[in-house]
Coordinates of C-alpha atoms in Angstrom, one line a residue:
Chain A
M10 CA 2.2 31.9 7.8
S11 CA 0.1 34.7 9.2
G12 CA 1.8 37.6 10.6
G13 CA 0.7 36.1 14.8
V14 CA 1.5 34.4 17.4
K15 CA 4.0 32.2 17.1
V16 CA 2.2 29.3 19.0
T17 CA 4.0 26.3 19.0
L18 CA 1.6 23.2 20.3
L19 CA 3.6 19.7 21.4
A20 CA 0.8 16.6 20.2
G21 CA 0.2 13.9 20.2
G22 CA -3.6 12.2 19.1
V23 CA -7.1 13.4 19.2
G24 CA -6.8 15.3 22.0
G25 CA -4.1 17.0 20.1
A26 CA -5.7 18.3 17.1
K27 CA -8.5 19.6 18.5
L28 CA -6.8 21.6 20.6
A29 CA -4.5 22.7 17.8
E30 CA -8.7 22.9 15.6
G31 CA -8.9 25.8 18.2
F32 CA -5.4 28.2 17.8
A33 CA -5.3 26.9 13.4
G34 CA -9.7 28.2 13.8
I35 CA -8.8 31.5 15.8
S36 CA -6.9 35.2 14.4
G37 CA -4.2 36.5 14.8
V38 CA -1.8 32.6 15.3
D39 CA 1.7 31.5 13.5
L40 CA 0.6 28.0 14.5
T41 CA 3.3 25.3 14.6
I42 CA 2.8 22.3 15.5
I43 CA 5.0 19.1 16.6
G44 CA 4.2 15.5 17.0
N45 CA 3.8 12.7 18.7
V46 CA 6.0 10.1 16.0
G47 CA 6.1 7.0 19.3
D48 CA 3.5 4.9 18.4
D49 CA 4.6 5.4 14.6
E50 CA 4.7 1.4 13.5
E51 CA 5.4 -0.1 10.5
F52 CA 2.2 -2.4 9.0
H53 CA 2.5 -4.9 5.9
G54 CA 5.4 -3.0 5.5
L55 CA 3.5 0.7 6.2
W56 CA 5.0 3.0 8.0
V57 CA 1.9 4.3 9.5
S58 CA 2.0 7.6 11.5
P59 CA -0.6 7.2 13.6
D60 CA -0.9 11.0 16.0
I61 CA 0.7 12.5 12.5
D62 CA -1.9 12.3 10.6
T63 CA -4.5 12.4 13.0
L64 CA -3.5 15.9 13.6
T65 CA -3.3 16.4 9.7
Y66 CA -6.4 14.5 9.2
T67 CA -7.8 16.8 11.1
L68 CA -6.7 20.5 10.1
A69 CA -7.6 19.2 6.8
G70 CA -12.1 18.4 8.2
M71 CA -10.8 15.3 6.4
I72 CA -11.0 13.7 9.6
D73 CA -13.9 10.6 10.6
R74 CA -15.5 12.8 13.2
N75 CA -17.4 10.3 14.8
Q76 CA -14.2 8.1 16.1
G77 CA -11.6 11.0 16.4
W78 CA -9.2 9.2 14.2
G79 CA -9.0 7.9 10.6
V80 CA -10.5 9.6 7.1
A81 CA -14.3 10.1 6.1
D82 CA -16.6 8.2 4.1
E83 CA -13.8 5.3 4.6
G84 CA -13.6 1.8 2.7
H85 CA -11.9 -0.7 3.9
R86 CA -11.2 -3.4 0.9
A87 CA -7.2 -3.3 1.1
L88 CA -7.5 -5.4 4.7
G89 CA -9.8 -7.1 3.4
T90 CA -7.1 -8.8 1.2
L91 CA -4.5 -8.9 3.8
R92 CA -6.7 -10.5 5.8
S93 CA -7.3 -12.9 3.0
L94 CA -3.3 -13.7 2.4
G95 CA -2.9 -14.4 6.3
Q96 CA -2.3 -11.1 8.0
D97 CA -3.4 -9.7 11.1
T98 CA -5.0 -6.7 10.5
W99 CA -6.2 -5.9 13.8
M100 CA -5.4 -2.6 12.8
T101 CA -8.4 -0.9 11.5
L102 CA -6.2 0.8 8.3
G103 CA -8.6 2.7 5.5
D104 CA -8.2 2.6 2.6
K105 CA -7.6 6.1 1.5
D106 CA -5.5 5.7 4.5
L107 CA -3.3 3.3 3.2
G108 CA -2.6 5.8 -0.5
L109 CA -0.9 8.1 2.3
H110 CA 0.7 5.1 4.1
I111 CA 2.4 4.3 0.9
Y112 CA 3.0 7.5 -0.1
R113 CA 5.0 8.1 2.9
T114 CA 7.3 4.9 2.3
M115 CA 7.9 5.3 -1.0
R116 CA 9.7 8.8 -0.1
R117 CA 10.9 7.2 3.0
Q118 CA 12.4 4.7 1.1
R119 CA 13.9 6.8 -1.4
G120 CA 15.6 8.3 1.0
D121 CA 13.8 12.0 1.8
R122 CA 13.2 12.9 5.3
P123 CA 9.9 12.2 7.8
S124 CA 9.3 15.9 8.4
V125 CA 9.7 16.8 4.8
I126 CA 7.1 13.9 4.2
A127 CA 4.2 14.7 6.6
H128 CA 4.4 18.5 5.9
D129 CA 4.7 18.1 1.9
V130 CA 0.9 15.4 2.7
A131 CA 0.4 18.6 4.9
R132 CA 0.3 21.5 3.0
A133 CA -1.1 18.9 -0.7
F134 CA -4.1 18.6 1.4
G135 CA -4.4 22.2 2.6
V136 CA -3.3 22.6 6.4
T137 CA -1.7 26.0 6.7
A138 CA -0.5 24.9 10.2
G139 CA 2.6 24.0 10.3
I140 CA 3.1 19.9 11.6
V141 CA 6.5 19.6 13.3
L142 CA 8.5 16.1 13.6
P143 CA 10.6 15.5 17.0
T144 CA 13.2 13.3 14.9
D145 CA 13.2 12.3 11.5
D146 CA 15.1 8.9 13.6
T147 CA 13.4 6.1 14.5
L148 CA 11.7 6.4 17.7
Q149 CA 8.6 3.9 19.6
T150 CA 7.3 3.7 23.1
R151 CA 6.7 0.2 24.2
V152 CA 4.5 -1.6 27.1
R153 CA 4.9 -3.1 29.6
T154 CA 2.5 -5.3 31.3
A155 CA 2.1 -8.3 32.8
S156 CA 3.2 -10.1 29.4
G157 CA 6.2 -8.7 29.0
W158 CA 7.2 -5.2 26.2
C159 CA 4.5 -4.4 23.3
S160 CA 4.5 -1.3 21.0
F161 CA 2.0 1.0 21.3
Q162 CA -0.2 0.1 18.8
E163 CA -0.1 -3.3 20.0
Y164 CA -1.4 -2.3 23.4
F165 CA -3.9 0.3 22.3
V166 CA -5.0 -1.1 19.5
R167 CA -4.5 -4.5 20.2
D168 CA -5.1 -5.3 23.7
G169 CA -8.0 -2.8 23.3
C170 CA -5.6 -0.7 26.6
G171 CA -6.9 -3.5 28.9
P172 CA -3.8 -4.8 31.0
E173 CA -2.6 -3.2 33.4
V174 CA 0.5 -0.8 31.9
M175 CA 3.5 -1.9 34.5
G176 CA 6.8 0.1 32.4
L177 CA 7.3 2.8 29.0
D178 CA 9.9 3.2 26.9
Y179 CA 10.9 5.4 24.6
A180 CA 12.9 2.8 22.7
G181 CA 15.6 4.9 20.1
A182 CA 15.0 8.3 22.3
E183 CA 18.2 8.6 23.4
A184 CA 19.8 8.0 19.9
A185 CA 17.8 10.3 18.4
V186 CA 17.9 13.5 16.6
A187 CA 15.6 16.5 17.0
T188 CA 15.1 18.1 13.9
P189 CA 16.1 21.5 12.8
E190 CA 12.4 22.2 12.9
A191 CA 11.5 21.0 16.2
I192 CA 14.4 23.9 17.5
T193 CA 12.8 26.6 15.9
A194 CA 10.0 26.2 16.8
L195 CA 10.8 26.5 20.1
E196 CA 12.8 29.1 19.4
E197 CA 11.1 31.3 17.9
A198 CA 7.6 30.4 19.6
E199 CA 5.6 33.9 21.7
I200 CA 3.8 31.2 23.6
I201 CA 4.3 27.1 23.8
V202 CA 1.4 25.0 24.8
V203 CA 1.8 21.5 26.3
A204 CA -1.8 19.9 24.8
P205 CA -4.9 18.0 26.5
S206 CA -2.6 15.0 25.2
N207 CA -1.7 11.8 27.9
P208 CA 2.0 13.0 28.3
L209 CA 3.2 9.9 29.1
V210 CA 2.7 8.3 25.3
S211 CA 1.7 11.7 23.8
I212 CA 3.8 14.0 25.5
A213 CA 7.7 12.1 26.6
P214 CA 8.3 10.9 23.5
I215 CA 8.4 13.9 22.1
L216 CA 10.2 15.3 25.3
A217 CA 11.8 12.8 25.1
V218 CA 14.5 12.9 22.6
P219 CA 16.8 15.5 23.9
G220 CA 17.3 18.2 21.2
V221 CA 13.8 19.0 21.7
A222 CA 13.8 18.3 25.8
Q223 CA 16.8 20.7 25.9
A224 CA 15.1 23.5 23.3
F225 CA 11.9 23.1 25.3
D226 CA 13.9 23.9 28.6
E227 CA 15.4 27.0 26.9
A228 CA 12.7 28.3 25.4
Q229 CA 11.3 32.2 26.2
A230 CA 8.3 31.6 26.1
P231 CA 5.4 30.2 28.5
K232 CA 4.5 27.2 28.7
I233 CA 1.0 26.2 29.3
A234 CA 0.2 23.1 29.1
V235 CA -3.5 22.3 29.1
S236 CA -5.0 19.8 31.3
P237 CA -5.8 16.0 30.1
I238 CA -7.7 14.6 32.9
I239 CA -10.7 16.0 34.1
A240 CA -12.7 14.7 36.9
G241 CA -9.6 12.2 38.2
A242 CA -10.5 10.5 34.0
A243 CA -9.1 11.1 30.2
L244 CA -11.9 11.5 28.0
K245 CA -10.3 9.3 25.8
G246 CA -7.9 7.1 26.2
P247 CA -5.9 5.5 29.0
A248 CA -4.1 8.5 30.1
A249 CA -5.2 8.2 34.1
D250 CA -4.8 4.8 34.2
M251 CA -1.5 4.8 33.2
L252 CA -0.8 7.6 35.4
R253 CA -1.3 4.8 38.4
S254 CA -0.5 2.2 37.2
L255 CA 2.8 4.4 36.9
G256 CA 2.9 5.1 40.6
G257 CA 1.5 8.8 39.8
R258 CA -1.9 9.9 41.5
A259 CA -4.6 10.0 38.1
D260 CA -5.7 13.9 38.4
V261 CA -4.3 17.0 37.6
V262 CA -2.5 17.4 41.2
G263 CA -0.3 13.7 39.3
V264 CA -0.5 16.2 35.9
A265 CA 0.8 19.1 38.0
Q266 CA 3.4 16.8 39.4
H267 CA 4.5 15.4 36.3
Y268 CA 4.8 18.4 34.4
G269 CA 6.1 20.1 37.4
A270 CA 8.8 22.7 36.4
L271 CA 8.9 22.2 33.0
I272 CA 5.4 24.1 32.9
D273 CA 4.7 27.3 33.9
C274 CA 1.0 27.8 34.4
L275 CA -1.7 24.5 34.4
L276 CA -5.2 25.0 32.8
I277 CA -7.8 22.7 34.7
D278 CA -11.2 22.3 34.0
G279 CA -13.5 24.3 36.9
T280 CA -14.7 20.7 37.8
D281 CA -11.2 20.4 39.8
A282 CA -10.8 23.7 41.4
P283 CA -11.5 22.2 44.3
Q284 CA -7.9 20.5 43.8
K285 CA -6.0 24.3 43.0
E286 CA -4.6 24.8 44.9
E287 CA -2.8 21.0 46.1
A288 CA -1.9 21.0 42.1
A289 CA 0.0 25.2 43.3
A290 CA 1.7 23.6 45.5
T291 CA 3.7 22.4 42.6
G292 CA 5.0 26.0 41.6
Q293 CA 3.0 27.0 38.5
D294 CA 0.6 28.5 37.6
V295 CA -3.1 26.7 38.1
I296 CA -5.3 28.2 35.7
V297 CA -8.9 27.1 36.5
T298 CA -11.6 27.0 33.6
D299 CA -13.6 25.4 31.1
I300 CA -11.6 23.1 28.9
V301 CA -13.7 20.4 28.1
M302 CA -14.0 20.5 23.3
R303 CA -16.0 19.1 22.7
N304 CA -17.4 20.9 18.8
A305 CA -15.6 24.0 17.3
A306 CA -16.1 26.7 19.1
E307 CA -14.8 25.3 22.3
K308 CA -12.1 24.8 20.5
R309 CA -11.2 27.6 19.2
R310 CA -12.8 29.6 23.7
L311 CA -9.3 26.9 25.1
A312 CA -7.7 28.7 22.5
R313 CA -8.2 31.9 23.3
T314 CA -8.2 31.3 26.2
V315 CA -4.3 30.2 26.4
M316 CA -3.2 33.2 24.2
D317 CA -5.3 35.8 26.8
L318 CA -3.5 33.9 30.5
A319 CA 0.7 34.5 27.9
V320 CA -0.7 37.4 26.9
R321 CA -1.1 38.9 30.2
A322 CA 2.3 36.6 31.8
A323 CA 4.6 38.4 29.5
Chain R
M26 CA -2.4 -31.8 -7.5
S27 CA -4.8 -34.4 -8.6
G28 CA -2.7 -37.2 -10.6
G29 CA -4.0 -35.3 -14.2
V30 CA -2.4 -35.8 -17.5
K31 CA 0.5 -32.5 -16.5
V32 CA -1.1 -30.2 -18.9
T33 CA 1.5 -26.9 -18.8
L34 CA 0.2 -23.2 -20.2
L35 CA 2.4 -20.1 -20.8
A36 CA 0.2 -17.6 -21.6
G37 CA -0.9 -14.1 -20.4
G38 CA -3.2 -12.0 -19.6
V39 CA -6.4 -11.4 -20.7
G40 CA -6.3 -14.1 -23.1
G41 CA -4.7 -16.1 -21.4
A42 CA -6.5 -16.1 -18.3
K43 CA -9.6 -17.3 -20.5
L44 CA -8.0 -21.1 -21.7
A45 CA -6.3 -21.5 -17.9
E46 CA -10.1 -20.9 -16.4
G47 CA -11.0 -23.4 -19.5
F48 CA -8.6 -26.0 -18.5
A49 CA -8.7 -25.5 -14.7
G50 CA -12.9 -26.9 -15.8
I51 CA -12.3 -29.9 -16.8
S52 CA -11.0 -32.6 -15.2
G53 CA -8.5 -34.8 -15.6
V54 CA -5.9 -32.6 -15.4
D55 CA -2.5 -31.2 -13.9
L56 CA -2.8 -27.8 -14.6
T57 CA 0.5 -25.5 -14.2
I58 CA 0.7 -21.9 -15.6
I59 CA 3.9 -20.5 -16.8
G60 CA 3.3 -16.8 -16.7
N61 CA 4.4 -13.4 -18.0
V62 CA 6.3 -11.0 -15.3
G63 CA 7.5 -8.4 -18.7
D64 CA 4.3 -7.1 -17.5
D65 CA 5.9 -6.8 -13.9
E66 CA 6.8 -2.5 -12.6
E67 CA 6.4 -1.0 -9.8
F68 CA 4.3 1.9 -8.5
H69 CA 4.0 4.0 -5.9
G70 CA 6.9 1.8 -3.9
L71 CA 4.9 -1.2 -4.6
W72 CA 5.7 -3.4 -7.0
V73 CA 2.6 -4.8 -9.1
S74 CA 2.2 -8.1 -11.4
P75 CA -0.2 -7.7 -14.2
D76 CA -0.2 -10.5 -15.4
I77 CA -0.1 -12.7 -12.7
D78 CA -2.5 -10.8 -11.1
T79 CA -5.3 -11.5 -14.1
L80 CA -4.3 -15.2 -13.9
T81 CA -4.9 -15.5 -10.3
Y82 CA -8.1 -13.8 -9.6
T83 CA -9.3 -14.8 -12.5
L84 CA -8.4 -18.8 -11.7
A85 CA -9.7 -17.5 -7.9
G86 CA -13.4 -16.6 -9.6
M87 CA -12.2 -12.5 -7.9
I88 CA -12.2 -11.0 -11.0
D89 CA -14.1 -7.8 -12.0
R90 CA -15.6 -10.7 -15.2
N91 CA -16.9 -6.9 -17.5
Q92 CA -13.7 -5.7 -17.7
G93 CA -11.2 -9.0 -17.2
W94 CA -9.0 -7.8 -14.7
G95 CA -8.5 -6.6 -12.1
V96 CA -11.3 -7.5 -8.9
A97 CA -14.9 -7.6 -9.2
D98 CA -16.3 -5.0 -5.6
E99 CA -13.1 -2.6 -5.9
G100 CA -12.9 0.8 -5.1
H101 CA -11.0 3.6 -5.4
R102 CA -9.9 5.5 -2.3
A103 CA -6.4 5.1 -1.7
L104 CA -5.4 5.9 -5.8
G105 CA -8.0 9.6 -4.9
T106 CA -5.4 9.4 -1.8
L107 CA -2.3 9.3 -4.4
R108 CA -4.2 11.0 -5.9
S109 CA -4.4 14.4 -3.8
L110 CA 0.1 13.9 -3.0
G111 CA 0.4 14.7 -6.1
Q112 CA 0.6 11.2 -8.5
D113 CA 0.1 9.6 -11.3
T114 CA -2.3 7.6 -11.4
W115 CA -3.1 6.7 -14.5
M116 CA -2.4 2.5 -13.5
T117 CA -5.9 2.5 -12.0
L118 CA -4.9 0.0 -9.2
G119 CA -8.2 -0.1 -6.4
D120 CA -8.0 -0.9 -2.8
K121 CA -8.5 -4.3 -2.8
D122 CA -5.9 -4.9 -5.6
L123 CA -3.6 -2.5 -3.2
G124 CA -3.4 -5.7 -0.5
L125 CA -2.4 -7.6 -3.1
H126 CA 0.4 -5.4 -4.1
I127 CA 1.0 -3.9 -0.2
Y128 CA 1.5 -7.7 0.7
R129 CA 3.0 -9.0 -2.0
T130 CA 5.6 -5.5 -1.8
M131 CA 5.9 -6.7 2.1
R132 CA 7.9 -10.3 1.5
R133 CA 9.7 -9.2 -1.5
Q134 CA 11.2 -6.2 0.7
R135 CA 11.5 -9.7 3.8
G136 CA 14.4 -11.2 0.6
D137 CA 11.0 -13.9 -1.0
R138 CA 11.4 -15.0 -3.5
P139 CA 8.9 -13.9 -6.1
S140 CA 7.5 -17.7 -7.4
V141 CA 6.8 -18.2 -3.5
I142 CA 5.0 -15.6 -3.2
A143 CA 2.5 -16.0 -6.3
H144 CA 2.3 -19.4 -5.1
D145 CA 1.5 -18.2 -1.4
V146 CA -1.6 -15.9 -3.4
A147 CA -2.8 -18.5 -5.6
R148 CA -2.6 -21.4 -2.5
A149 CA -4.1 -18.0 -0.3
F150 CA -7.2 -17.1 -2.8
G151 CA -8.2 -20.5 -3.4
V152 CA -6.1 -21.5 -6.8
T153 CA -5.8 -25.3 -7.2
A154 CA -3.6 -24.7 -10.5
G155 CA 0.0 -23.9 -10.1
I156 CA 1.4 -20.6 -11.1
V157 CA 4.7 -20.6 -11.9
L158 CA 6.9 -17.1 -12.5
P159 CA 9.9 -18.0 -15.6
T160 CA 11.7 -15.5 -13.5
D161 CA 12.6 -14.7 -10.2
D162 CA 14.9 -11.6 -11.6
T163 CA 13.0 -8.7 -12.9
L164 CA 12.5 -8.8 -16.3
Q165 CA 10.9 -6.0 -18.2
T166 CA 8.8 -5.6 -21.6
R167 CA 10.2 -1.8 -23.0
V168 CA 8.0 -0.8 -26.6
R169 CA 10.3 2.0 -28.5
T170 CA 7.7 4.4 -29.8
A171 CA 8.2 7.8 -31.7
S172 CA 8.9 9.3 -28.5
G173 CA 10.7 6.6 -27.8
W174 CA 11.4 4.0 -24.9
C175 CA 7.8 2.7 -22.6
S176 CA 6.8 0.1 -20.1
F177 CA 4.4 -2.3 -21.8
Q178 CA 1.6 -0.1 -19.1
E179 CA 3.0 2.9 -20.2
Y180 CA 1.8 1.9 -23.7
F181 CA -0.7 0.3 -23.1
V182 CA -2.7 2.4 -20.4
R183 CA -1.8 5.2 -20.4
D184 CA -0.7 5.6 -24.0
G185 CA -3.8 3.7 -24.7
C186 CA -2.2 1.4 -27.3
G187 CA -1.7 5.0 -29.4
P188 CA 2.0 4.8 -30.3
E189 CA 2.9 2.8 -32.9
V190 CA 4.8 -0.1 -32.2
M191 CA 8.9 0.7 -33.5
G192 CA 10.5 -1.9 -31.7
L193 CA 10.3 -3.9 -28.0
D194 CA 12.8 -4.8 -25.9
Y195 CA 12.6 -7.6 -22.3
A196 CA 15.8 -5.5 -20.3
G197 CA 16.8 -8.2 -18.8
A198 CA 15.3 -10.8 -19.8
E199 CA 19.4 -12.4 -20.2
A200 CA 20.4 -12.6 -17.4
A201 CA 17.5 -14.1 -16.0
V202 CA 17.5 -16.8 -15.1
A203 CA 15.2 -19.5 -14.3
T204 CA 13.0 -20.6 -11.8
P205 CA 13.7 -24.2 -11.2
E206 CA 9.6 -24.6 -10.7
A207 CA 9.4 -23.4 -15.0
I208 CA 11.5 -25.6 -15.7
T209 CA 10.5 -28.6 -14.0
A210 CA 7.2 -27.7 -15.8
L211 CA 8.2 -27.8 -18.8
E212 CA 9.9 -31.1 -18.4
E213 CA 6.8 -32.9 -16.1
A214 CA 4.5 -31.4 -19.3
E215 CA 2.8 -34.3 -21.2
I216 CA 1.1 -30.9 -22.7
I217 CA 2.8 -28.2 -23.9
V218 CA 0.5 -25.7 -24.8
V219 CA 0.2 -20.9 -25.6
A220 CA -2.3 -19.7 -24.6
P221 CA -4.0 -17.5 -27.8
S222 CA -1.9 -14.2 -25.6
N223 CA -0.4 -11.3 -27.3
P224 CA 3.1 -13.1 -29.0
L225 CA 5.3 -10.0 -28.5
V226 CA 4.0 -8.8 -24.9
S227 CA 3.7 -11.7 -23.2
I228 CA 4.5 -15.2 -24.8
A229 CA 7.9 -13.6 -25.5
P230 CA 8.9 -12.0 -22.6
I231 CA 8.7 -16.1 -21.1
L232 CA 10.8 -17.1 -23.6
A233 CA 12.9 -15.0 -24.0
V234 CA 14.0 -16.0 -19.9
P235 CA 17.7 -18.3 -22.5
G236 CA 16.6 -21.3 -19.4
V237 CA 12.6 -21.9 -20.8
A238 CA 13.7 -21.3 -23.4
Q239 CA 16.1 -24.1 -23.7
A240 CA 13.6 -25.7 -21.7
F241 CA 10.9 -25.5 -24.2
D242 CA 13.1 -26.9 -27.1
E243 CA 13.8 -30.0 -24.7
A244 CA 10.8 -30.8 -23.8
Q245 CA 9.5 -33.8 -24.7
A246 CA 4.8 -33.5 -24.9
P247 CA 3.4 -32.0 -28.1
K248 CA 3.2 -28.4 -28.2
I249 CA 0.1 -26.8 -29.0
A250 CA -0.5 -23.1 -29.6
V251 CA -4.0 -21.8 -29.8
S252 CA -3.6 -18.2 -32.3
P253 CA -4.4 -15.2 -30.7
I254 CA -5.4 -13.3 -34.0
I255 CA -9.1 -14.4 -35.7
A256 CA -9.7 -12.8 -38.8
G257 CA -6.9 -10.8 -38.7
A258 CA -7.4 -8.5 -35.5
A259 CA -7.9 -10.3 -32.2
L260 CA -9.9 -9.3 -29.6
K261 CA -8.0 -8.0 -27.3
G262 CA -5.4 -5.9 -26.9
P263 CA -2.8 -4.4 -29.6
A264 CA -1.2 -7.8 -31.2
A265 CA -2.3 -7.0 -34.5
D266 CA -1.8 -4.1 -34.9
M267 CA 2.3 -5.2 -33.5
L268 CA 2.4 -7.9 -35.5
R269 CA 2.1 -5.6 -38.6
S270 CA 4.5 -2.8 -36.6
L271 CA 6.5 -4.8 -36.5
G272 CA 7.4 -6.3 -39.8
G273 CA 5.1 -9.1 -39.4
R274 CA 1.7 -10.1 -41.0
A275 CA -1.1 -9.6 -39.0
D276 CA -3.4 -12.7 -39.3
V277 CA -2.8 -16.8 -38.6
V278 CA 0.2 -16.7 -40.9
G279 CA 1.9 -14.7 -39.5
V280 CA 1.7 -16.3 -36.0
A281 CA 2.8 -19.5 -37.7
Q282 CA 5.4 -18.0 -38.7
H283 CA 5.9 -16.1 -35.4
Y284 CA 6.3 -19.2 -34.0
G285 CA 7.9 -21.3 -37.3
A286 CA 9.7 -24.9 -34.8
L287 CA 9.2 -23.7 -31.6
I288 CA 5.5 -25.0 -31.9
D289 CA 3.5 -28.6 -33.1
C290 CA 0.9 -27.7 -34.4
L291 CA -1.6 -24.6 -34.2
L292 CA -4.8 -24.1 -33.4
I293 CA -7.1 -21.6 -35.4
D294 CA -10.4 -20.7 -35.8
G295 CA -13.5 -21.4 -38.6
T296 CA -12.9 -18.1 -40.3
D297 CA -9.3 -18.5 -41.4
A298 CA -10.5 -21.4 -42.5
P299 CA -9.0 -21.1 -46.2
Q300 CA -5.3 -19.6 -44.7
K301 CA -5.1 -23.3 -43.1
E302 CA -3.1 -24.0 -45.7
E303 CA -0.9 -21.3 -45.8
A304 CA -0.4 -21.4 -42.2
A305 CA 0.8 -25.2 -42.8
A306 CA 3.2 -24.2 -45.3
T307 CA 5.3 -23.0 -42.3
G308 CA 5.5 -27.2 -40.4
Q309 CA 3.3 -26.6 -38.0
D310 CA -0.6 -28.9 -37.8
V311 CA -3.0 -26.3 -38.2
I312 CA -6.9 -27.7 -37.1
V313 CA -8.9 -25.4 -37.5
T314 CA -12.0 -25.4 -35.3
D315 CA -13.8 -22.7 -32.9
I316 CA -11.0 -21.1 -31.1
V317 CA -13.3 -17.8 -29.5
M318 CA -13.8 -18.1 -25.6
R319 CA -16.8 -16.3 -25.2
N320 CA -18.6 -19.0 -21.8
A321 CA -17.2 -21.4 -19.0
A322 CA -18.2 -23.6 -21.4
E323 CA -16.2 -21.7 -24.9
K324 CA -13.6 -21.8 -22.0
R325 CA -14.2 -25.6 -20.5
R326 CA -14.4 -27.2 -25.3
L327 CA -11.3 -24.9 -26.5
A328 CA -9.3 -27.4 -23.5
R329 CA -11.0 -30.4 -24.1
T330 CA -9.9 -30.0 -28.2
V331 CA -6.3 -28.9 -27.3
M332 CA -6.5 -31.9 -24.8
D333 CA -8.2 -33.9 -27.5
L334 CA -5.4 -33.4 -30.4
A335 CA -2.3 -33.9 -28.3
V336 CA -3.1 -37.6 -27.6
R337 CA -3.9 -37.7 -31.2
A338 CA -0.5 -36.3 -31.2
A339 CA 1.3 -38.6 -29.0

C-alpha cells in the first residue's frame, strides 16, 4: 500500500466497482474496499461470491466491460456439461469464472478464512487495493416476494428482478462476527465512502454484521455516500423499485432518509438539485455534483470530488 | 438393456474404451463394463476419474478422437484461471470435462455412491451400456520410482511415464468393498472379457478389490483376454516398460504368464503368432487373430471375434 490517504469504501456490485476503480485510478489514495457477501451462494457445490468477484475482476482489468460483470473473453463449456447432467444453469457461470469458484471452494474446504482467500485472489490477479470481507461467516440476503422467500441470486438472476420485493432478510447476520480486517479498515480510515450501490441489498448486508455496524458508527472519519438513485431511478439494478415497495421513496430524499444519521454527507446528481433542500432536512450535508460514471475519467473525477469534500470537511 | 448375450468387460482407459465401443456397436450384446478407479485423484478439490470418464465419453460419442481422451471441442479457460491463482495445472482438465468433475464432486459430497453417480452420468450422456465401478471406496494406484512413491497421474501425466517403475501399490484395495453391481455383472455374465488395457495399472486395480477378485474367480462364464502387447510393445501407454521393469516379459508370453489361470483364453495378434505355443504353455487357449483397432469396423470385428470364440467355448 502506498502512504496515501486511507479511504475505506463500502461497495456492492457493479456501481460499487466503478467507484472503486475511480479511487484506484487516482494518486494519493490507500484504498480498502469492504465488499458485500450477502449475494454469495453455492452453485453445483461451488461457492460463488458475485459482488466480491465483480470488485476483483474490475480492479484487475479482467471484467467484461460490456456487461459490467463476469470475465472478458469468457466461455460456457462447463455450464453446458452441467446442463446436460440435468443441473439448473440459470446462473450464468463462465469457464474462467468457474476456475475461481473451484479455487475458492477448495480453499474454504481446507478451512482457510474466506477473507484470506479473497485477499489472495485479488493479489494473484494484480489488484493492489485491499478487498476485505465484512465477515467470514455465512450471511445471505433473502428476498420475499409473493411466491415466498428466495435467495438474492434467485430473485436477481433467475427471476430477473421481476417479482415485487415484499421483504428482505440478512440471514445469519446477527450471529456473524466482523473480520478484524473490516474493523481495522473502518478504525484507521481517514475517509469512509458508501458507494452508489443498492442501499438495501449491497450496503445493508455489510452493515448488518453487528461488529461492522459498531465500527462504522464509532469511526472518526467523515462518512460520505454517493446516491445510487438519479432522477428517481437506479442506473442499474432494482434499487428504486425496492426502495418504493418497501415503503420508502425512490428518490434522493428516500436515500437520505434511508442512510439518516449513519452518514455525514450525501452526493446527489445535478439532475436532482431541486430536491437538495428536502434531502438535507435529514441533517446530512447534501452536495450536488456530477455522479454518473460513464467512463474511466468520470470514475476518477467522482473519486476526486469525494476526496476534496473530505479534506474540506476535516 | 436389450435381451442380448450378457458380456462383462473389464476395461481401463483408451484401449479398454475402444473394445467397449466395439461391443456397443454390434447387435445381440448386453454390455456391462467394470472400469478402473485406481487412476482417480483429486485436483483443485474436484474428484477426477479419468478411466471411467474415458469410457463414458467414448461410448457417448463425445470423446476427442485425435487424442483418445477428453472431450471434443474442448476449452481450457478454467485451467487458465487456476494457473493464475498459483495452482499446478499439469493435469490438463478441459472446461467441458470440469463440468463433469464439478457435478461428480457435488454428488459425492452429498453422500451419493460413486457407482450411482457414474451410472447417472452415463445415462445423461446417452450411454446405454452399463458402466460399473468395482468399488465405491477409494482405491488409488501408487507408483514407485527412484524419486519415491507418487500417484498414477503424477507418473503418467506429470512425469510423462518417464521414470522407471520400481513398484506398484493399489492403496486402499484390501479394505475396499466390491459394489453389488460389479459382483452381479460377473455372476450373471455369459462372457467375461479382459480388454487390451494395461494389465498392471488398468486391470490389476479392478481385481485388487477382494470381492471383485472372488466374483471373477467364481464366475462361470468363459474368460477371454485380449493382449495389450503386440510385437513386444503396447499400442499406447507404458505397459511394456512396466511389465519389463517389474520382472516380467514385455511380450505376449509375459501377458499370458501375468494372467495365468485367471483367464481361459488369450487373443494375440498375428504378428505374435511365432510365440503362440510358448504363451499357451501357461495353460490358456491362445488364439491368433487381428487385434489392432484402428477404426470402428476393426473395433466391431474384434468384439465379434470374442463373441464367436465364447460361443464355441460354451
